[in-house]
């Protein structure tokens, strides 16, 4: 009897074959599984017959999904049938009948994730409609989100069906889930939460979930979605389509995501300086005068922004009103003469202007006067306007506002509901986007719009223009958009401490998806209150109110440790002198942060290099580095800025202390005082208005440079290597020309730097690579634990010094 049992166990691998993918019958449909790499599995489910061809939902989100050969085995054990698929890294088990999948680490045998064993996949038909509008009723309505064209609905025609899909998972008790984009639900760990996913002002959807258990999930569909505890729902899709990405750390999961969806281009070095904006500079003279005042005060600044309503008439017209902007080329030249860059706001919805008529005559306009970004021809034509009016005249960067591109709940006459009415807002915005764009692609507009800006700018051949890296600040996002040089901001927030607190985890979840560049309106967009749900600012006096000055300063401190530091908003001006004069607390506190931001550019720009070359994430929730410390998994107001800095924004008014948890497994140094603390404990952190809780991990190397009035002026300055002792440390100093795309052809350098705690030896390794303008010989300055620095000569070869 025992002999026969042994033989039965051997039957676990009775039949073995190799294939690129495997299609099998589930209870009520078909499932196809294939490996993209040894660590990445694609899963597709469709309710249909065997003759049905599987199709893609988006065709644009994923750019690298070619399947590889894997081993397939039949299973038979105790009368249970199934399949197993194996790569070098993963085992995927498929339950016979239900088609439930389990993903198992092949080395350890640990199950990383399973679909629910009973009914893992569900589907139901949904009606696809085409809304027919009455063109004669078209009129422009002013909203807080700009002017939009509205029409009466004549009828709704049924044009077919789509499918709503749902996939159920069995999460593990000890895992935390992150991602899904930037939302205002005020969640860090998403376990047990309901998340409503679509694109609109204050929501930037990225359908990616990453787990501390060592995997990520990318859901490839362009529709609205919903996550509710154990399931993810796609509202309208051709197939259920998702990717399982194995990675022992969140960094490795992010690397897998970028393998699928595209790498991040280098952002220009000037992006890591300070950017001044407001709603809005009303003329060429106003904008240039503001920049000149920064230069007069010797306050560092790298870019100034022209917001909306610069057009002569209509809405969204890419044409500057000559009455107020008499010479756009001269304006750009003047900005450049003051060693700064110029960003301009452009919109996807031209209305009641020659540009709108032009687009309509060519069939390049969707409903609600939104240009058809899904058409490559329309994208090229849209770029033509941007090129003629702005890029060819010297403008440097884009602010693609309203890239959702429609909102269903920002009209002035809309009924009242709360800021936290997330389901109601989801319903409204899902419906308006589905009506205008189609339900199956309702969340993809921003991705296509960003594609058009990036690809068309990259095709410009004029050497002076092609030397500019694409920089696109945009309000919406989607999986894959990071490959188009976008940085997303979180929309038109209101100035309240509650809103401030919500924004911190929103950004960390966004950046945890693999889209690393995210920022905010420092000071929040709305400072005043009003009748609408979104107009809830608590500071009607704006910058003249000391309470708002404190709020702005605390947000500015937080923004200093985000990928982009940009002041912007409505109701009140945002320039530094609006908050006092030199020698007053708020002015000095803001200037202190700008100075620190510039000193840290070598550190920040190196992280940008790691992001492009090594799939790094520069602003990172604590779970990236301390996933084994259960106490950090739901901390909303602390994060790492690179490998060295633990940052905790001050999100309460009139406080001078805050309880801070220092993750275990490290020793921590107060940046301002130098006091050391053991990790794994909660401490009282004390600070002034000019400080925020900021701690350096012992065993860190932080390169800095002298603060200059603009980032390019640092290029000839010597770099100081600040060594924080206590543990071994490493750093990879990345440098290139700061702009242009020569780095894509290897024109950059990396210098490995290490600190050996036991021997107190610093080693600056052999430099790899070179770039135009690189110094073959240079000086580094060394500083230990904030002490006096001293110089060391470096010529590109490995050197060591004992301190």
Coordinates of C-alpha atoms in Angstrom, one line a residue, residues 48-356:
X48 CA -16.3 33.0 -24.4
X49 CA -15.8 29.9 -26.5
X50 CA -12.5 28.3 -27.5
X51 CA -12.5 30.0 -30.9
X52 CA -12.5 33.5 -29.4
X53 CA -9.2 35.4 -30.0
X54 CA -7.8 37.1 -27.0
X55 CA -7.2 40.8 -27.6
X56 CA -5.5 43.6 -25.7
X57 CA -7.4 46.1 -23.7
X58 CA -5.1 49.2 -24.2
X59 CA -2.4 48.3 -26.7
X60 CA -0.3 51.1 -25.2
X61 CA 0.2 50.6 -21.5
X62 CA 2.7 47.7 -21.8
X63 CA 5.5 47.9 -24.3
X64 CA 7.4 44.7 -23.5
X65 CA 5.3 41.6 -23.1
X66 CA 6.8 39.0 -25.5
X67 CA 6.3 35.6 -23.9
X68 CA 9.2 33.2 -23.1
X69 CA 9.3 29.4 -23.0
X70 CA 8.4 27.8 -19.8
X71 CA 7.8 24.3 -18.5
X72 CA 4.2 23.0 -18.2
X73 CA 3.2 19.9 -16.2
X74 CA 0.0 18.1 -15.6
X75 CA -0.8 17.4 -12.0
X76 CA -2.8 14.6 -10.4
X77 CA -2.9 14.2 -6.7
X78 CA -5.6 12.6 -4.6
X79 CA -8.0 12.8 -7.6
X80 CA -7.4 16.6 -8.0
X81 CA -6.5 17.7 -11.4
X82 CA -4.6 20.9 -12.4
X83 CA -1.7 22.4 -14.2
X84 CA 1.6 23.8 -13.1
X85 CA 3.8 26.2 -15.0
X86 CA 7.4 26.8 -14.1
X87 CA 10.1 29.3 -14.8
X88 CA 13.5 29.5 -13.2
X89 CA 12.0 31.8 -10.5
X90 CA 8.3 31.1 -10.2
X91 CA 5.7 28.3 -10.2
X92 CA 2.2 29.1 -11.2
X93 CA -0.4 26.5 -10.2
X94 CA -3.8 26.5 -11.9
X95 CA -6.7 24.7 -10.3
X96 CA -8.7 22.5 -12.7
X97 CA -12.3 23.7 -13.1
X98 CA -12.2 27.0 -11.4
X99 CA -9.0 28.2 -13.0
X100 CA -7.8 29.8 -9.7
X101 CA -4.1 30.7 -9.9
X102 CA -1.4 30.5 -7.2
X103 CA 2.0 32.2 -7.6
X104 CA 4.8 30.4 -5.7
X105 CA 8.4 31.4 -5.2
X106 CA 10.2 28.4 -6.7
X107 CA 13.3 28.6 -4.5
X108 CA 11.5 28.9 -1.1
X109 CA 8.2 27.2 -2.0
X110 CA 6.4 30.1 -0.4
X111 CA 3.0 31.0 -1.9
X112 CA 3.2 34.8 -2.7
X113 CA -0.3 35.3 -3.9
X114 CA -3.4 33.2 -4.7
X115 CA -6.6 33.9 -6.5
X116 CA -9.7 32.9 -4.5
X117 CA -10.2 29.2 -4.9
X118 CA -13.9 29.4 -5.5
X119 CA -15.0 31.6 -8.4
X120 CA -11.7 33.6 -8.8
X121 CA -12.9 35.4 -11.9
X122 CA -16.3 37.0 -12.6
X123 CA -17.7 38.8 -15.6
X124 CA -21.0 40.4 -16.7
X125 CA -22.0 42.2 -19.9
X126 CA -22.3 46.0 -19.8
X127 CA -24.0 48.0 -22.5
X128 CA -21.9 50.3 -24.6
X129 CA -23.6 53.5 -25.6
X130 CA -22.9 56.4 -27.8
X131 CA -24.2 59.7 -26.6
X132 CA -25.7 61.9 -29.3
X133 CA -25.6 65.6 -28.5
X134 CA -27.5 68.5 -29.9
X135 CA -24.8 70.7 -31.5
X136 CA -27.1 73.6 -31.7
X137 CA -27.3 73.8 -27.9
X138 CA -23.5 74.1 -27.5
X139 CA -22.5 76.8 -25.0
X140 CA -19.5 77.5 -22.8
X141 CA -19.8 77.0 -19.0
X142 CA -17.3 78.4 -16.6
X143 CA -16.2 76.0 -13.9
X144 CA -13.4 76.1 -11.3
X145 CA -11.6 73.8 -13.6
X146 CA -11.7 76.2 -16.5
X147 CA -14.3 76.7 -19.2
X148 CA -15.9 73.7 -20.9
X149 CA -18.4 73.3 -23.8
X150 CA -21.6 71.6 -22.8
X151 CA -24.5 70.4 -25.0
X152 CA -27.9 68.9 -24.4
X153 CA -28.2 65.2 -24.9
X154 CA -30.5 64.2 -27.8
X155 CA -30.4 60.5 -27.3
X156 CA -28.2 57.5 -26.3
X157 CA -27.7 54.9 -29.0
X158 CA -26.7 51.3 -28.0
X159 CA -23.7 50.4 -30.1
X160 CA -22.7 47.1 -28.5
X161 CA -21.6 45.5 -25.3
X162 CA -18.4 45.3 -23.2
X163 CA -17.7 43.3 -20.1
X164 CA -17.2 44.1 -16.5
X165 CA -14.6 41.8 -15.0
X166 CA -13.7 41.1 -11.4
X167 CA -10.7 39.1 -10.0
X168 CA -10.6 37.9 -6.4
X169 CA -7.4 37.5 -4.4
X170 CA -6.5 35.9 -1.1
X171 CA -4.2 38.4 0.6
X172 CA -1.9 37.2 3.5
X173 CA -2.6 38.6 6.9
X174 CA 0.9 40.1 7.3
X175 CA 1.2 41.9 3.9
X176 CA 0.6 45.6 3.1
X177 CA -0.5 46.8 -0.3
X178 CA 0.4 50.1 -1.9
X179 CA -0.1 52.0 -5.1
X180 CA -3.1 52.7 -7.4
X181 CA -2.0 56.3 -7.9
X182 CA -2.6 59.6 -6.1
X183 CA -5.9 59.8 -4.3
X184 CA -7.4 61.8 -1.4
X185 CA -8.9 58.9 0.6
X186 CA -6.2 59.4 3.2
X187 CA -4.9 55.8 3.1
X188 CA -1.4 54.4 3.2
X189 CA -1.7 50.7 3.5
X190 CA -4.6 49.8 1.2
X191 CA -5.5 46.5 2.8
X192 CA -9.2 46.4 3.6
X193 CA -9.9 49.7 1.8
X194 CA -12.2 50.6 -1.0
X195 CA -10.5 52.6 -3.7
X196 CA -12.4 54.2 -6.6
X197 CA -10.2 54.5 -9.7
X198 CA -10.7 56.9 -12.6
X199 CA -9.1 60.1 -13.8
X200 CA -10.2 63.5 -12.5
X201 CA -9.0 66.5 -10.8
X202 CA -7.5 65.3 -7.4
X203 CA -7.2 61.7 -8.7
X204 CA -4.4 60.3 -10.8
X205 CA -5.1 56.6 -11.4
X206 CA -2.3 54.1 -12.0
X207 CA -3.7 50.5 -11.9
X208 CA -0.7 49.0 -10.0
X209 CA -0.7 47.3 -6.6
X210 CA 2.6 46.5 -4.9
X211 CA 2.9 44.2 -1.9
X212 CA 5.4 43.9 0.9
X213 CA 5.2 40.2 0.4
X214 CA 7.4 40.5 -2.7
X215 CA 5.2 41.0 -5.7
X216 CA 3.3 43.6 -7.7
X217 CA 0.2 43.6 -9.9
X218 CA -0.4 45.6 -13.0
X219 CA -3.9 45.7 -14.3
X220 CA -3.9 46.5 -18.0
X221 CA -7.2 48.1 -18.9
X222 CA -8.2 51.6 -19.9
X223 CA -11.5 51.8 -18.1
X224 CA -12.5 52.9 -14.6
X225 CA -11.7 50.4 -11.9
X226 CA -12.5 49.7 -8.3
X227 CA -10.6 47.9 -5.6
X228 CA -12.6 46.6 -2.6
X229 CA -10.7 44.5 -0.1
X230 CA -10.1 41.2 -1.9
X231 CA -11.1 42.0 -5.4
X232 CA -10.2 44.4 -8.3
X233 CA -13.0 45.3 -10.8
X234 CA -12.6 46.5 -14.3
X235 CA -15.7 48.4 -15.4
X236 CA -15.5 47.8 -19.1
X237 CA -12.8 45.7 -20.8
X238 CA -12.3 43.2 -23.6
X239 CA -10.6 40.8 -21.3
X240 CA -9.4 40.5 -17.7
X241 CA -5.7 41.2 -18.1
X242 CA -3.1 41.5 -15.4
X243 CA 0.6 41.0 -14.8
X244 CA 2.1 39.4 -11.7
X245 CA 5.6 40.8 -11.0
X246 CA 7.8 39.0 -8.5
X247 CA 10.5 41.0 -6.6
X248 CA 12.1 40.4 -3.2
X249 CA 11.9 44.1 -2.5
X250 CA 9.7 46.9 -3.7
X251 CA 12.6 48.3 -5.7
X252 CA 12.7 45.0 -7.6
X253 CA 9.0 45.0 -8.2
X254 CA 9.3 48.5 -9.6
X255 CA 12.1 47.4 -11.9
X256 CA 9.7 44.7 -13.2
X257 CA 7.0 47.2 -13.7
X258 CA 9.3 49.4 -15.7
X259 CA 10.5 46.4 -17.7
X260 CA 6.9 46.0 -18.8
X261 CA 5.9 49.7 -19.3
X262 CA 9.1 51.6 -20.1
X263 CA 12.0 53.2 -18.4
X264 CA 12.1 56.8 -17.0
X265 CA 14.0 59.3 -19.1
X266 CA 16.3 61.7 -17.4
X267 CA 14.7 64.9 -16.2
X268 CA 16.6 68.1 -16.8
X269 CA 18.8 69.1 -13.9
X270 CA 17.0 72.4 -13.5
X271 CA 13.9 70.6 -12.4
X272 CA 15.6 69.9 -9.1
X273 CA 15.9 73.6 -8.3
X274 CA 13.1 75.9 -7.4
X275 CA 10.1 76.6 -9.6
X276 CA 7.9 79.7 -9.1
X277 CA 4.3 79.7 -10.3
X278 CA 0.9 81.2 -9.4
X279 CA -2.6 81.6 -10.9
X280 CA -1.5 83.7 -12.7
X281 CA 1.1 86.1 -14.1
X282 CA -1.1 88.5 -16.2
X283 CA 1.5 89.9 -18.6
X284 CA 4.9 89.5 -20.1
X285 CA 6.1 92.4 -17.9
X286 CA 4.5 90.8 -14.8
X287 CA 6.3 87.5 -15.3
X288 CA 9.7 89.1 -16.2
X289 CA 9.4 91.5 -13.3
X290 CA 8.8 88.6 -10.8
X291 CA 11.8 86.7 -12.0
X292 CA 13.9 89.9 -11.9
X293 CA 12.9 90.4 -8.3
X294 CA 14.2 86.9 -7.4
X295 CA 17.5 87.8 -9.0
X296 CA 17.6 91.1 -7.3
X297 CA 17.1 89.4 -3.9
X298 CA 19.6 86.6 -4.9
X299 CA 17.0 84.0 -4.0
X300 CA 17.7 80.9 -6.1
X301 CA 15.2 80.0 -8.8
X302 CA 15.4 77.9 -11.9
X303 CA 12.1 78.2 -13.7
X304 CA 9.0 80.5 -13.8
X305 CA 5.6 79.4 -15.1
X306 CA 3.0 81.1 -17.2
X307 CA -0.4 79.7 -16.3
X308 CA -3.7 79.8 -18.3
X309 CA -5.7 82.7 -19.8
X310 CA -2.8 84.2 -21.7
X311 CA -4.8 83.6 -24.9
X312 CA -6.6 86.6 -26.7
X313 CA -10.1 85.0 -26.8
X314 CA -11.9 81.7 -26.5
X315 CA -10.4 79.1 -24.3
X316 CA -7.3 77.0 -24.5
X317 CA -6.0 78.7 -27.6
X318 CA -2.2 78.2 -28.0
X319 CA -1.7 81.8 -28.9
X320 CA -0.5 84.6 -26.6
X321 CA -2.5 87.8 -26.4
X322 CA -0.3 90.4 -28.0
X323 CA -1.8 93.1 -25.8
X324 CA -0.2 91.6 -22.7
X325 CA 2.5 89.4 -24.3
X326 CA 3.8 91.4 -27.2
X327 CA 6.8 89.3 -28.0
X328 CA 6.8 85.7 -26.7
X329 CA 10.3 85.0 -28.2
X330 CA 11.7 88.1 -26.4
X331 CA 10.0 87.0 -23.2
X332 CA 11.7 83.6 -23.4
X333 CA 15.0 85.2 -24.3
X334 CA 14.7 87.5 -21.3
X335 CA 14.0 84.6 -19.0
X336 CA 17.1 82.8 -20.4
X337 CA 19.2 85.9 -20.0
X338 CA 18.4 85.8 -16.3
X339 CA 19.5 82.1 -16.2
X340 CA 16.1 80.6 -15.8
X341 CA 13.7 78.4 -17.8
X342 CA 10.1 79.1 -18.9
X343 CA 7.2 76.7 -18.6
X344 CA 3.8 77.3 -20.2
X345 CA 0.3 75.9 -19.5
X346 CA -1.3 74.2 -22.5
X347 CA -4.8 72.7 -22.5
X348 CA -6.4 69.9 -24.6
X349 CA -9.7 71.6 -25.1
X350 CA -9.5 74.7 -27.4
X351 CA -13.0 76.3 -27.7
X352 CA -14.4 79.3 -29.6
X353 CA -11.1 80.1 -31.2
X354 CA -9.4 79.5 -34.6
X355 CA -7.6 76.5 -33.2
X356 CA -10.8 74.8 -32.3

